[in-house]
Short mmCIF file of C-alpha atoms and ligand atoms in Angstrom, two decimals:
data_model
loop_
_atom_site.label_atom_id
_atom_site.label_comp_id
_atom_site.label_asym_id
_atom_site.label_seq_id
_atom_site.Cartn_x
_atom_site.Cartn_y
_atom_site.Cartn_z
CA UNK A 1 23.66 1.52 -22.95
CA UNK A 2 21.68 5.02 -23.34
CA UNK A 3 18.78 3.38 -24.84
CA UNK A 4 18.09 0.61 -22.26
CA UNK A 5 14.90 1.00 -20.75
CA UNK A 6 16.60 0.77 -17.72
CA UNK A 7 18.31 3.71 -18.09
CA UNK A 8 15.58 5.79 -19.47
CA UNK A 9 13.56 5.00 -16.63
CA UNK A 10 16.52 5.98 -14.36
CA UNK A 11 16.77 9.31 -15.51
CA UNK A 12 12.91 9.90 -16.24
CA UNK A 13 12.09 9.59 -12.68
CA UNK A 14 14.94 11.43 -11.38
CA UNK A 15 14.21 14.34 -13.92
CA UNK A 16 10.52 14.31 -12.32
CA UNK A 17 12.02 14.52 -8.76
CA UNK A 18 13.79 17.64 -9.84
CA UNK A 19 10.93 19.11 -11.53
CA UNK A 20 9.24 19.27 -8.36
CA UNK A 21 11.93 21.01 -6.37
CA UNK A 22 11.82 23.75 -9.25
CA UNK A 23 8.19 24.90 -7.90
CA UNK A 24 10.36 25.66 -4.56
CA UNK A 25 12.73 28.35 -3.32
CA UNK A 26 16.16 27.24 -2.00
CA UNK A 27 15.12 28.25 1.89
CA UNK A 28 11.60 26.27 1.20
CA UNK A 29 13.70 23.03 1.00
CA UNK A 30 15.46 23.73 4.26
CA UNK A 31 13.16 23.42 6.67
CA UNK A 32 11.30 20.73 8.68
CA UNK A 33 7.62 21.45 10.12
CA UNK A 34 7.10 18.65 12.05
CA UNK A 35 9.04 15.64 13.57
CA UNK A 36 7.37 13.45 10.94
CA UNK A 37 8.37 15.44 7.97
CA UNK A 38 11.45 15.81 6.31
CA UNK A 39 13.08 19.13 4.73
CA UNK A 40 12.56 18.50 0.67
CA UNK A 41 16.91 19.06 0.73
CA UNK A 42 16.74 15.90 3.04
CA UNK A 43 14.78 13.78 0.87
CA UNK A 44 17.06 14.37 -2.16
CA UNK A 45 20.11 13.62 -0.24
CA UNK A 46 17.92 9.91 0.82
CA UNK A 47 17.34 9.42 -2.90
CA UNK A 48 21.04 9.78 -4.03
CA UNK A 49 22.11 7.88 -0.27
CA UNK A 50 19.47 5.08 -1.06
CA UNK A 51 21.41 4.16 -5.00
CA UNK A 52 24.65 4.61 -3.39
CA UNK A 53 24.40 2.31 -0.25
CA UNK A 54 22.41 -0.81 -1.86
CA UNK A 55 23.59 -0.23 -5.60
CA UNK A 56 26.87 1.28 -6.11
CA UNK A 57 28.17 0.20 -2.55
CA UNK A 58 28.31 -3.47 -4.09
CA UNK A 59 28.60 -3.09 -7.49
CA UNK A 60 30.88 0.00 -7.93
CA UNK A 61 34.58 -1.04 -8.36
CA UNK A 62 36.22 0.61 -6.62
CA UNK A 63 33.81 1.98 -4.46
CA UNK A 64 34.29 5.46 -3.59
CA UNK A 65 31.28 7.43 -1.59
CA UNK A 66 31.02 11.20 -3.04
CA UNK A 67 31.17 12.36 1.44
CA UNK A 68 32.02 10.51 4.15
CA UNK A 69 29.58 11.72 6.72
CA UNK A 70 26.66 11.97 4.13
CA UNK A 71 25.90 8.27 4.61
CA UNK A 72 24.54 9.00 8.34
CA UNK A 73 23.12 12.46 7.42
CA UNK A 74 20.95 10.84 4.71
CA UNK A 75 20.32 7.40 5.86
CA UNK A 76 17.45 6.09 7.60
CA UNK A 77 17.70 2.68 8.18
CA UNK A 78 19.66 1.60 11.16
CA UNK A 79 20.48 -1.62 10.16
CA UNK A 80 21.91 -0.20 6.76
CA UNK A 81 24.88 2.03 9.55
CA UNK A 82 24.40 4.76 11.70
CA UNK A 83 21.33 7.16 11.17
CA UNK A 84 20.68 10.54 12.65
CA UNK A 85 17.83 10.94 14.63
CA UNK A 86 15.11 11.80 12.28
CA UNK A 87 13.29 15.18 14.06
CA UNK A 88 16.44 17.04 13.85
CA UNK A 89 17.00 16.77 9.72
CA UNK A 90 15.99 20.24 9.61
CA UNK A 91 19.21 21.21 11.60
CA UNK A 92 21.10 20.58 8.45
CA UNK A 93 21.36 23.93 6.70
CA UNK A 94 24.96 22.54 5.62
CA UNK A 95 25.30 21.02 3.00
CA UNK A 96 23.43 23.38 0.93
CA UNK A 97 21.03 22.59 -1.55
CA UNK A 98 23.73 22.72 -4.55
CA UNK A 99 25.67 20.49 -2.96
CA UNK A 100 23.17 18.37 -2.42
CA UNK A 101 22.46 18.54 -6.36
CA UNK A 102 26.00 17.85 -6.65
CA UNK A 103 25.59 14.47 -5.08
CA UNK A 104 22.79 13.66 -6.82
CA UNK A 105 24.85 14.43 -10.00
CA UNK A 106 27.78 12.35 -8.97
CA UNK A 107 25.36 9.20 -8.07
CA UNK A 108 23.91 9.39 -11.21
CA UNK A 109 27.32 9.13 -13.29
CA UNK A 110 28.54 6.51 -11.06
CA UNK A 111 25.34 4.73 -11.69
CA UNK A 112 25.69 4.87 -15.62
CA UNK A 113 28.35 2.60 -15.44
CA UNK A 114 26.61 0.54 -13.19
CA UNK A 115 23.63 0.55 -15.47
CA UNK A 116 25.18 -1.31 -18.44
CA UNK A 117 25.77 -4.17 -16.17
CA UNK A 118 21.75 -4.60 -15.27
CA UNK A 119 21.32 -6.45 -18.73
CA UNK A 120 23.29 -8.94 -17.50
CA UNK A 121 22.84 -9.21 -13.67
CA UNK A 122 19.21 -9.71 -12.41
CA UNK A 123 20.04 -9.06 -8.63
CA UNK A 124 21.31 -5.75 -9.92
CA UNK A 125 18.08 -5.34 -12.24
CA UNK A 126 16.05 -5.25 -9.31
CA UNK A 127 18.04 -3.63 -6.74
CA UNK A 128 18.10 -0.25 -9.39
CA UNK A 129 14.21 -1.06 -9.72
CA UNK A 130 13.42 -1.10 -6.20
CA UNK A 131 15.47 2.54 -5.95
CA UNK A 132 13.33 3.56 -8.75
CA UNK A 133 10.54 3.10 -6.72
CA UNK A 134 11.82 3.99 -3.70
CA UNK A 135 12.55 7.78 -5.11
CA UNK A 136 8.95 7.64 -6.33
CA UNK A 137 7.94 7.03 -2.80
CA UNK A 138 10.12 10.44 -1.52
CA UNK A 139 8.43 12.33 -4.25
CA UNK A 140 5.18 11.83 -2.49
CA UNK A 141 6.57 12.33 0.42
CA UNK A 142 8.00 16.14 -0.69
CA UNK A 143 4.78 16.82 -2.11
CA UNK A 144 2.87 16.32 1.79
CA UNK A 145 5.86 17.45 3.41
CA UNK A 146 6.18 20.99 1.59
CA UNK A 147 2.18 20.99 1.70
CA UNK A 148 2.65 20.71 5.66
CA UNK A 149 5.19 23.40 5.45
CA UNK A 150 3.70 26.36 3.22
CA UNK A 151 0.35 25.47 5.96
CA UNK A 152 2.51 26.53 8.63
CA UNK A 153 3.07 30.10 6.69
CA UNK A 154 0.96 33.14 7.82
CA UNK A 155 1.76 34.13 3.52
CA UNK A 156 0.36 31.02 2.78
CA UNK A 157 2.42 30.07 -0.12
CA UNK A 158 1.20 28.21 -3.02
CA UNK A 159 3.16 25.27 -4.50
CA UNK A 160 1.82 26.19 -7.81
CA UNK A 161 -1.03 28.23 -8.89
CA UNK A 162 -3.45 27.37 -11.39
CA UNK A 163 -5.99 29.98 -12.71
CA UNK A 164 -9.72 28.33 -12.23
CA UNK A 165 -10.65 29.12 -15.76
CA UNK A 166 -7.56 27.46 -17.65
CA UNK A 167 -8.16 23.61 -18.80
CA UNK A 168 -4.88 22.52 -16.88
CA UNK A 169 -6.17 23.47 -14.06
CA UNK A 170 -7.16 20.26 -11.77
CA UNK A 171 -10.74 19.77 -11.66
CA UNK A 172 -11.74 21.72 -15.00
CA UNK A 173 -14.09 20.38 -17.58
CA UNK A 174 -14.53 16.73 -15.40
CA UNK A 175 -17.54 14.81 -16.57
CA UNK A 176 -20.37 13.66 -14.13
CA UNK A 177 -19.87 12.02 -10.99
CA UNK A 178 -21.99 8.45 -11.26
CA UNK A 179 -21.56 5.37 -9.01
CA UNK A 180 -20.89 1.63 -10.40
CA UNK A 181 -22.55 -0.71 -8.04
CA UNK A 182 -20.18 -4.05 -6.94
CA UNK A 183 -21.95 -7.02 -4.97
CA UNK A 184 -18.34 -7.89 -2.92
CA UNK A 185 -18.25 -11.82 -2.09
CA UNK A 186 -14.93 -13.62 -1.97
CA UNK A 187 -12.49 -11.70 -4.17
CA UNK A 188 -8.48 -12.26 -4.49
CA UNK A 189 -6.51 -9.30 -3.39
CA UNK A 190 -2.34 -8.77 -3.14
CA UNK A 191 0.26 -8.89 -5.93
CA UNK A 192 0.13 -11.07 -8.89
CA UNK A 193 1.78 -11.71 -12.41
CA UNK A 194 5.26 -9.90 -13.33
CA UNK A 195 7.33 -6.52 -12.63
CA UNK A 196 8.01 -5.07 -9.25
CA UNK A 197 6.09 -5.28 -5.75
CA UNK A 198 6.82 -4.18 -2.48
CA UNK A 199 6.66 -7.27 0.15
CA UNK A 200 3.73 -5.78 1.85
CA UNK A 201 1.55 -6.47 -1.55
CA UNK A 202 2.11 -9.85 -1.32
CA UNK A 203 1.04 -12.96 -0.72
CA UNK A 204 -1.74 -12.77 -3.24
CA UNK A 205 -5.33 -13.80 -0.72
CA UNK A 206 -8.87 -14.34 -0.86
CA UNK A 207 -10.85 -12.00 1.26
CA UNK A 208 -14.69 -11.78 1.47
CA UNK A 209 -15.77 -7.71 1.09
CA UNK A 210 -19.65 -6.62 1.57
CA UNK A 211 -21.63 -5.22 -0.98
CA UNK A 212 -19.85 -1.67 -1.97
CA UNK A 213 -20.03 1.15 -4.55
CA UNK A 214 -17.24 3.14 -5.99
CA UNK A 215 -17.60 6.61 -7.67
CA UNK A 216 -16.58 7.12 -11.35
CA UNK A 217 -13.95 9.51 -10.86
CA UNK A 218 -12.34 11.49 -7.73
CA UNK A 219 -14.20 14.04 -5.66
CA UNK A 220 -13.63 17.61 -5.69
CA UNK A 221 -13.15 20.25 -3.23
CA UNK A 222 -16.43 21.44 -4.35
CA UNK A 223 -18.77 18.73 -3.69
CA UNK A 224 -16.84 18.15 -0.34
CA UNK A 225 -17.85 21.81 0.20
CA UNK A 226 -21.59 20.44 0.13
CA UNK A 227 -20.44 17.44 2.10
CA UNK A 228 -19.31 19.72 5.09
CA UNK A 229 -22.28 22.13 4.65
CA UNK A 230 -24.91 19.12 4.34
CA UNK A 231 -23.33 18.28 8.02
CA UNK A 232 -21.55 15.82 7.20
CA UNK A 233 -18.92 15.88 10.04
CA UNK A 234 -21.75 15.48 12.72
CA UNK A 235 -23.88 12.82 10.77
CA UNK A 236 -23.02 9.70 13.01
CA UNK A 237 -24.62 7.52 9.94
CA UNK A 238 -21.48 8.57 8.05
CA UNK A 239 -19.25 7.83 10.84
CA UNK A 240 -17.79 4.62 12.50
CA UNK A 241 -18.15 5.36 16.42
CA UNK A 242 -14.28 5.57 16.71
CA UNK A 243 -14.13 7.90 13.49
CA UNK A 244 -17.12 10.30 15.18
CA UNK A 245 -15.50 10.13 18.60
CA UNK A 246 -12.30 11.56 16.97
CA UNK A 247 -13.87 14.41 15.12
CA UNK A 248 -15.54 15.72 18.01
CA UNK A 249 -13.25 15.49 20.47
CA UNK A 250 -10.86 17.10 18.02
CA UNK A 251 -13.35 19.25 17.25
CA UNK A 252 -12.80 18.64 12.94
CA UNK A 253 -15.35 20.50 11.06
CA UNK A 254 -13.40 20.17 8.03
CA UNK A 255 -10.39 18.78 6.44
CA UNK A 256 -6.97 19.58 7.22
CA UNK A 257 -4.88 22.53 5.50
CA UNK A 258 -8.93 24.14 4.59
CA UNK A 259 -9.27 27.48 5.42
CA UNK A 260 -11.94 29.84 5.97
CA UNK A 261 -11.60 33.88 5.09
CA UNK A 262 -14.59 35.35 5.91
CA UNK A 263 -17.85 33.45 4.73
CA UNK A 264 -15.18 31.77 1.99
CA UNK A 265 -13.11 28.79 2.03
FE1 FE2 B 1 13.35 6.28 2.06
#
């Protein structure tokens, strides 16, 4: 049963969940900065809720939830039961983040037994899929949320530091930026062919694009810099009207979470 892909893939993504949460301190997790965001202890709680409500709530025999009340505390679906009102997650500072570990822990060894039956059960298969990708989603979603958080911070935490000299860092050693030319015309977009989708990437369309180009690689922070310097944010060629409106009346000279100290960003 260990070697199923299945399984691997199981415990791979859940091992890079908890790799991100070991960049944090316990207190980071606890706290929510916005209505919008959730505390990162909330999210892990969701992951572990998510496999045990639409997995192990039908397949585990006998079904036995590791809390009673965590189902509402970690939920947010109403249809799925009762749901606590999302802006007031960060009010949780019980259970604590072990705990919350805890239930991870106990989700995952209930799901082993579960796992063994995937082979055999395709409903299953994809219901253990879709909470694959559904964690996947939630470790995005810690990654913004704690970003939101640490910009809140007068200390201005990092979530990890990277020295601009060393070769991990992001951005070092990237070759040219060029752009490859496309004409557009009537092109098929949405899902097609096998493995998991979400319903929203479906049906698969035609769809008629204008002529576009698309840059080699990603931009960095530094030619942005020249971006914002060439004047970018009050060009109104490089602006939709609604876009422009926005930024001015926002008054957005820059993108969010950059700061200036002194004559340096
Ligand atoms: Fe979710």
């Amino acid at each position: 049963m260990t070697d199923s892909p299945l399984y691997f893939k199981y415990h791979e993504i859940r091992n890079r969940t908890l790799a991100l949460i070991n960049f944090l301190q316990d207190e980071d997790c606890c706290v929510q900065s916005m209505e919008e965001t959730s505390p990162v202890k909330w999210h892990l709680g969701h992951i572990a809720w998510f496999f045990e409500t639409f997995v192990l709530q039908h397949y585990e025999k006998p079904y036995k939830p590791f809390h009673e009340h965590f189902a509402p505390m970690f939920s947010s679906y109403d249809k799925a039961g009762k749901t606590h009102p999302d802006p007031k997650r960060g009010l949780f500072t019980r259970p604590a983040l072990g705990e919350i570990r805890k239930y991870c822990q106990n989700v995952d060894a209930r799901m082993g037994g579960v796992l063994v039956l995937a082979e055999q059960d395709e409903m299953l298969r994809m219901l253990i899929v879709l909470g694959m990708h559904h964690e996947q989603q939630h470790q995005e979603l810690i990654l913004t949320d704690i970003k939101h958080l640490f910009s809140q911070n007068p200390l201005y935490p990092s979530y990890r530091s990277f020295s601009p000299d060393s070769p991990s860092c992001p951005g070092a050693n990237l070759p040219l930026l060029e752009w490859h030319q496309f004409t557009g015309g009537l092109v098929e977009i949405g899902f097609e062919g096998e493995g998991f989708s979400y319903d929203n990437e479906s049906p698969r369309h035609k769809q008629f694009i204008q002529p576009y180009s698309l840059a080699t690689r990603l931009v960095t922070n530094g030619e942005y810099l020249q971006f914002i310097e060439a004047g970018g944010y009050e060009n109104p060629v490089l602006w939709l009207s609604e876009g422009l409106d926005w930024v001015k009346s926002n008054k957005r000279y820059h993108p969010l979470y950059w700061r200036a100290d002194k004559n340096e960003w």
